[in-house]
mmCIF file of C-alpha atoms in Angstrom:
data_model
loop_
_atom_site.group_PDB
_atom_site.id
_atom_site.type_symbol
_atom_site.label_atom_id
_atom_site.label_comp_id
_atom_site.label_asym_id
_atom_site.label_seq_id
_atom_site.Cartn_x
_atom_site.Cartn_y
_atom_site.Cartn_z
ATOM 1 C CA MET E 1 1.033 57.465 18.909
ATOM 2 C CA THR E 2 2.660 54.114 19.246
ATOM 3 C CA PRO E 3 3.045 52.406 15.884
ATOM 4 C CA SER E 4 1.309 48.961 15.416
ATOM 5 C CA SER E 5 3.617 45.925 15.651
ATOM 6 C CA PRO E 6 3.678 43.563 12.627
ATOM 7 C CA ALA E 7 4.841 40.789 14.963
ATOM 8 C CA PRO E 8 1.758 38.537 14.937
ATOM 9 C CA PRO E 9 1.789 38.154 11.081
ATOM 10 C CA ALA E 10 5.439 37.540 11.065
ATOM 11 C CA ARG E 11 5.035 34.796 13.837
ATOM 12 C CA HIS E 12 2.188 33.238 11.565
ATOM 13 C CA ARG E 13 4.456 33.232 8.522
ATOM 14 C CA THR E 14 7.228 31.681 10.589
ATOM 15 C CA THR E 15 4.952 28.958 11.889
ATOM 16 C CA VAL E 16 3.601 28.163 8.437
ATOM 17 C CA GLY E 17 7.103 28.050 6.988
ATOM 18 C CA SER E 18 8.349 25.694 9.715
ATOM 19 C CA TRP E 19 5.329 23.317 8.995
ATOM 20 C CA LEU E 20 6.112 23.407 5.266
ATOM 21 C CA ASP E 21 9.750 22.670 6.014
ATOM 22 C CA SER E 22 8.851 19.852 8.235
ATOM 23 C CA ALA E 23 6.384 18.369 5.647
ATOM 24 C CA GLY E 24 8.985 18.695 2.877
ATOM 25 C CA SER E 25 11.701 16.915 5.008
ATOM 26 C CA TRP E 26 9.203 14.096 5.794
ATOM 27 C CA ILE E 27 8.401 13.645 2.070
ATOM 28 C CA ARG E 28 12.078 13.751 1.050
ATOM 29 C CA SER E 29 12.889 11.073 3.638
ATOM 30 C CA ALA E 30 10.453 8.676 1.997
ATOM 31 C CA PRO E 31 10.809 9.279 -1.734
ATOM 32 C CA GLY E 32 9.492 5.976 -3.098
ATOM 33 C CA THR E 33 6.281 6.361 -1.067
ATOM 34 C CA TYR E 34 5.541 9.831 -2.287
ATOM 35 C CA ILE E 35 6.452 9.212 -5.887
ATOM 36 C CA TRP E 36 4.212 6.128 -5.963
ATOM 37 C CA LEU E 37 1.545 8.284 -4.277
ATOM 38 C CA ALA E 38 1.913 10.938 -6.869
ATOM 39 C CA ALA E 39 1.713 8.477 -9.708
ATOM 40 C CA LEU E 40 -1.623 7.117 -8.041
ATOM 41 C CA PHE E 41 -2.895 10.708 -7.918
ATOM 42 C CA VAL E 42 -2.200 11.151 -11.612
ATOM 43 C CA THR E 43 -3.974 7.765 -12.653
ATOM 44 C CA THR E 44 -6.877 8.510 -10.357
ATOM 45 C CA VAL E 45 -7.439 11.931 -12.186
ATOM 46 C CA ILE E 46 -7.211 10.155 -15.535
ATOM 47 C CA ILE E 47 -9.733 7.471 -14.287
ATOM 48 C CA HIS E 48 -12.203 10.267 -13.391
ATOM 49 C CA GLN E 49 -12.153 11.446 -17.086
ATOM 50 C CA MET E 50 -13.395 8.050 -18.279
ATOM 51 C CA SER E 51 -16.907 6.865 -18.929
ATOM 52 C CA PRO E 52 -17.982 3.981 -16.644
ATOM 53 C CA ASP E 53 -17.902 1.337 -19.394
ATOM 54 C CA PHE E 54 -14.544 2.375 -20.721
ATOM 55 C CA GLU E 55 -13.049 2.614 -17.121
ATOM 56 C CA GLU E 56 -14.083 -1.003 -16.381
ATOM 57 C CA ASP E 57 -12.642 -2.299 -19.671
ATOM 58 C CA PHE E 58 -9.486 -0.197 -19.186
ATOM 59 C CA LEU E 59 -8.844 -1.482 -15.592
ATOM 60 C CA ARG E 60 -9.667 -5.054 -16.614
ATOM 61 C CA GLN E 61 -6.877 -5.103 -19.108
ATOM 62 C CA ARG E 62 -4.603 -4.070 -16.149
ATOM 63 C CA SER E 63 -5.986 -6.450 -13.610
ATOM 64 C CA THR E 64 -4.041 -9.325 -12.068
ATOM 65 C CA ASN E 65 -6.752 -11.731 -12.829
ATOM 66 C CA ILE E 66 -6.089 -15.285 -14.214
ATOM 67 C CA HIS E 67 -6.715 -14.314 -17.859
ATOM 68 C CA GLU E 68 -4.307 -11.264 -17.837
ATOM 69 C CA LEU E 69 -1.663 -13.108 -15.755
ATOM 70 C CA THR E 70 -1.668 -15.944 -18.249
ATOM 71 C CA GLU E 71 -1.304 -13.511 -21.180
ATOM 72 C CA ASP E 72 1.392 -11.148 -19.774
ATOM 73 C CA PRO E 73 2.158 -11.518 -16.042
ATOM 74 C CA VAL E 74 5.019 -9.034 -15.754
ATOM 75 C CA ARG E 75 2.922 -6.204 -17.445
ATOM 76 C CA VAL E 76 -0.164 -6.685 -15.304
ATOM 77 C CA LEU E 77 1.720 -7.082 -11.936
ATOM 78 C CA PHE E 78 3.512 -3.702 -12.572
ATOM 79 C CA ALA E 79 0.456 -1.923 -14.093
ATOM 80 C CA SER E 80 -1.994 -2.996 -11.434
ATOM 81 C CA ALA E 81 0.119 -1.342 -8.812
ATOM 82 C CA PHE E 82 -0.692 2.200 -10.305
ATOM 83 C CA TRP E 83 -4.402 2.094 -10.510
ATOM 84 C CA ILE E 84 -7.033 2.448 -7.715
ATOM 85 C CA ASP E 85 -10.346 0.796 -8.345
ATOM 86 C CA GLY E 86 -13.062 3.105 -7.221
ATOM 87 C CA GLY E 87 -11.110 6.515 -7.754
ATOM 88 C CA HIS E 88 -10.674 7.559 -4.114
ATOM 89 C CA TRP E 89 -7.170 8.911 -3.627
ATOM 90 C CA LEU E 90 -7.278 10.615 -0.263
ATOM 91 C CA PRO E 91 -7.661 7.536 1.854
ATOM 92 C CA TYR E 92 -4.517 6.151 0.261
ATOM 93 C CA ALA E 93 -2.719 9.346 0.901
ATOM 94 C CA PHE E 94 -3.460 8.788 4.527
ATOM 95 C CA LEU E 95 -2.551 5.275 4.668
ATOM 96 C CA TYR E 96 0.740 5.818 2.700
ATOM 97 C CA THR E 97 1.827 8.425 5.212
ATOM 98 C CA VAL E 98 0.839 6.366 8.200
ATOM 99 C CA PHE E 99 2.300 3.108 7.097
ATOM 100 C CA HIS E 100 4.413 3.190 4.001
ATOM 101 C CA ALA E 101 6.446 6.361 4.640
ATOM 102 C CA PRO E 102 7.507 5.234 8.168
ATOM 103 C CA ALA E 103 8.445 1.775 6.855
ATOM 104 C CA GLU E 104 10.652 3.396 4.067
ATOM 105 C CA ARG E 105 12.256 5.690 6.493
ATOM 106 C CA TRP E 106 13.086 2.946 8.762
ATOM 107 C CA LEU E 107 14.007 0.283 6.322
ATOM 108 C CA GLY E 108 15.521 2.452 3.532
ATOM 109 C CA THR E 109 14.047 2.648 0.197
ATOM 110 C CA LEU E 110 15.321 -0.568 -1.314
ATOM 111 C CA ARG E 111 14.397 -2.835 1.556
ATOM 112 C CA TRP E 112 10.994 -1.228 1.808
ATOM 113 C CA LEU E 113 10.644 -1.705 -1.936
ATOM 114 C CA ALA E 114 11.714 -5.335 -1.537
ATOM 115 C CA VAL E 115 8.795 -5.819 0.928
ATOM 116 C CA VAL E 116 6.315 -4.113 -1.288
ATOM 117 C CA LEU E 117 7.238 -6.267 -4.341
ATOM 118 C CA LEU E 118 7.254 -9.549 -2.431
ATOM 119 C CA ALA E 119 3.880 -8.790 -0.905
ATOM 120 C CA HIS E 120 2.342 -7.512 -4.091
ATOM 121 C CA VAL E 121 3.661 -10.357 -6.346
ATOM 122 C CA LEU E 122 3.524 -13.263 -4.180
ATOM 123 C CA ALA E 123 0.126 -12.510 -2.547
ATOM 124 C CA THR E 124 -1.339 -12.079 -6.012
ATOM 125 C CA LEU E 125 0.103 -15.284 -7.319
ATOM 126 C CA ALA E 126 -1.022 -17.109 -4.309
ATOM 127 C CA SER E 127 -4.644 -15.871 -4.292
ATOM 128 C CA GLU E 128 -5.006 -16.260 -8.075
ATOM 129 C CA GLY E 129 -3.445 -19.775 -7.814
ATOM 130 C CA VAL E 130 -6.067 -20.804 -5.379
ATOM 131 C CA LEU E 131 -8.797 -19.151 -7.540
ATOM 132 C CA ALA E 132 -7.494 -21.149 -10.513
ATOM 133 C CA TRP E 133 -7.621 -24.453 -8.580
ATOM 134 C CA ALA E 134 -11.233 -23.592 -7.417
ATOM 135 C CA ILE E 135 -12.279 -22.943 -11.033
ATOM 136 C CA ARG E 136 -10.666 -26.066 -12.224
ATOM 137 C CA HIS E 137 -12.535 -28.175 -9.590
ATOM 138 C CA GLY E 138 -15.887 -26.496 -10.227
ATOM 139 C CA HIS E 139 -16.160 -24.632 -7.034
ATOM 140 C CA VAL E 140 -16.093 -21.303 -8.752
ATOM 141 C CA ALA E 141 -17.635 -20.122 -12.040
ATOM 142 C CA PRO E 142 -15.130 -19.879 -14.923
ATOM 143 C CA SER E 143 -16.078 -16.264 -15.363
ATOM 144 C CA ALA E 144 -14.124 -15.515 -12.154
ATOM 145 C CA ALA E 145 -10.839 -15.799 -14.302
ATOM 146 C CA ASP E 146 -11.573 -12.342 -15.803
ATOM 147 C CA THR E 147 -12.450 -10.455 -12.687
ATOM 148 C CA LEU E 148 -11.395 -6.816 -12.175
ATOM 149 C CA ASP E 149 -8.478 -6.845 -9.732
ATOM 150 C CA VAL E 150 -6.175 -3.732 -9.529
ATOM 151 C CA GLY E 151 -4.890 -1.920 -6.660
ATOM 152 C CA VAL E 152 -2.195 -1.600 -4.051
ATOM 153 C CA SER E 153 -3.700 -3.171 -1.014
ATOM 154 C CA TYR E 154 -1.566 -6.376 -1.004
ATOM 155 C CA ALA E 155 1.626 -4.321 -0.817
ATOM 156 C CA LEU E 156 0.063 -2.171 1.933
ATOM 157 C CA ALA E 157 -0.843 -5.208 3.936
ATOM 158 C CA GLY E 158 2.759 -6.603 3.700
ATOM 159 C CA VAL E 159 4.075 -3.260 4.975
ATOM 160 C CA VAL E 160 1.587 -2.995 7.705
ATOM 161 C CA ALA E 161 2.773 -6.410 8.842
ATOM 162 C CA VAL E 162 6.490 -5.666 8.559
ATOM 163 C CA LEU E 163 6.073 -2.633 10.776
ATOM 164 C CA THR E 164 5.384 -5.042 13.530
ATOM 165 C CA TYR E 165 9.139 -5.451 14.070
ATOM 166 C CA HIS E 166 9.486 -1.731 14.379
ATOM 167 C CA VAL E 167 6.966 -1.414 17.369
ATOM 168 C CA PRO E 168 8.742 -1.976 20.722
ATOM 169 C CA PRO E 169 7.596 -4.592 23.190
ATOM 170 C CA PRO E 170 5.059 -5.068 24.731
ATOM 171 C CA TRP E 171 3.090 -2.962 22.243
ATOM 172 C CA ARG E 172 4.539 -4.984 19.394
ATOM 173 C CA PHE E 173 2.224 -8.005 20.505
ATOM 174 C CA VAL E 174 -0.807 -5.763 20.675
ATOM 175 C CA TYR E 175 -0.025 -4.290 17.223
ATOM 176 C CA LEU E 176 0.605 -7.793 15.752
ATOM 177 C CA PHE E 177 -2.826 -9.032 17.293
ATOM 178 C CA ALA E 178 -4.635 -6.112 15.871
ATOM 179 C CA VAL E 179 -3.135 -6.782 12.348
ATOM 180 C CA LEU E 180 -4.112 -10.456 12.415
ATOM 181 C CA VAL E 181 -7.550 -9.604 13.554
ATOM 182 C CA ILE E 182 -8.125 -6.929 10.896
ATOM 183 C CA TYR E 183 -6.884 -9.088 8.069
ATOM 184 C CA GLY E 184 -8.114 -12.408 9.546
ATOM 185 C CA ILE E 185 -11.809 -11.783 10.295
ATOM 186 C CA PRO E 186 -12.655 -11.032 6.701
ATOM 187 C CA LEU E 187 -10.789 -14.069 5.532
ATOM 188 C CA ILE E 188 -12.853 -16.295 7.994
ATOM 189 C CA THR E 189 -16.284 -14.543 7.465
ATOM 190 C CA GLY E 190 -16.078 -13.617 3.703
ATOM 191 C CA ARG E 191 -13.776 -16.322 2.317
ATOM 192 C CA SER E 192 -13.148 -14.272 -0.793
ATOM 193 C CA PHE E 193 -9.966 -14.742 -2.763
ATOM 194 C CA THR E 194 -9.133 -11.081 -2.258
ATOM 195 C CA ASP E 195 -9.161 -11.617 1.486
ATOM 196 C CA LEU E 196 -6.878 -14.504 1.110
ATOM 197 C CA GLY E 197 -4.524 -12.349 -0.860
ATOM 198 C CA HIS E 198 -4.610 -9.725 1.922
ATOM 199 C CA PHE E 199 -3.837 -12.396 4.802
ATOM 200 C CA THR E 200 -1.176 -13.865 2.529
ATOM 201 C CA ALA E 201 0.465 -10.545 2.141
ATOM 202 C CA VAL E 202 0.378 -10.124 5.958
ATOM 203 C CA LEU E 203 2.279 -13.395 6.350
ATOM 204 C CA ILE E 204 4.777 -12.360 3.685
ATOM 205 C CA GLY E 205 5.314 -9.191 5.504
ATOM 206 C CA LEU E 206 6.038 -10.942 8.616
ATOM 207 C CA ALA E 207 8.257 -13.483 6.865
ATOM 208 C CA CYS E 208 10.450 -10.333 5.690
ATOM 209 C CA TYR E 209 12.201 -10.404 9.100
ATOM 210 C CA PRO E 210 15.602 -11.415 7.618
ATOM 211 C CA LEU E 211 15.445 -8.153 5.602
ATOM 212 C CA ILE E 212 15.039 -6.038 8.636
ATOM 213 C CA ARG E 213 17.082 -7.750 11.314
ATOM 214 C CA SER E 214 19.930 -5.113 10.938
ATOM 215 C CA ARG E 215 17.440 -2.262 11.202
ATOM 216 C CA GLN E 216 15.951 -3.453 14.675
ATOM 217 C CA GLY E 217 16.548 -0.890 17.292
ATOM 218 C CA THR E 218 17.154 1.841 14.679
ATOM 219 C CA LYS E 219 15.141 4.874 15.410
ATOM 220 C CA THR E 220 13.405 6.589 12.696
ATOM 221 C CA PRO E 221 15.168 10.022 12.119
ATOM 222 C CA VAL E 222 13.074 13.124 13.011
ATOM 223 C CA PRO E 223 12.895 15.576 10.140
ATOM 224 C CA GLN E 224 14.811 18.800 10.792
#
């Protein structure tokens, strides 16, 4: 009798091992992205252990609203970037892999982090500044100064925008048009201060061109 061959299981193990090696290389090539994503996973698990009332109060103390920014701006600008309102982590895992990781691999961790910080901080201050003006002039209720506002979407919008310079022409202009439409339509139709913050973050990302000039034409390395 001819002995059965174990080759198919061996090939399967080799395929899985190669996939795991590629995934590990990709993660190691964007350490900032995946450390941040891991932190968001931990904080999301923590949020799911809280009662709804406690969760709202807990997140409000970490919100970049006018009240908290007036009390301790550095603390809340840092803290708000590590909590997700709504508790859904998987969509962010997808978005971070599609946008943050390629941007970090292309720009390098320090330049990527600079774009993240500029978009997160400046878009927050701009949108809350306009909100403060609206409250002062009676266009918005004073209670808006204490709204719940945490999350990472401003930083994401800035990185989505800066990736415009990594897309080769002519697709670069198609990508830019799509970004402006996706973030511009909610601003025009909804006119919320969050939408203003997102569009401001997009403009900040585009304004980061001086940070990336030396990286233009640099191909993103393929994980080995």
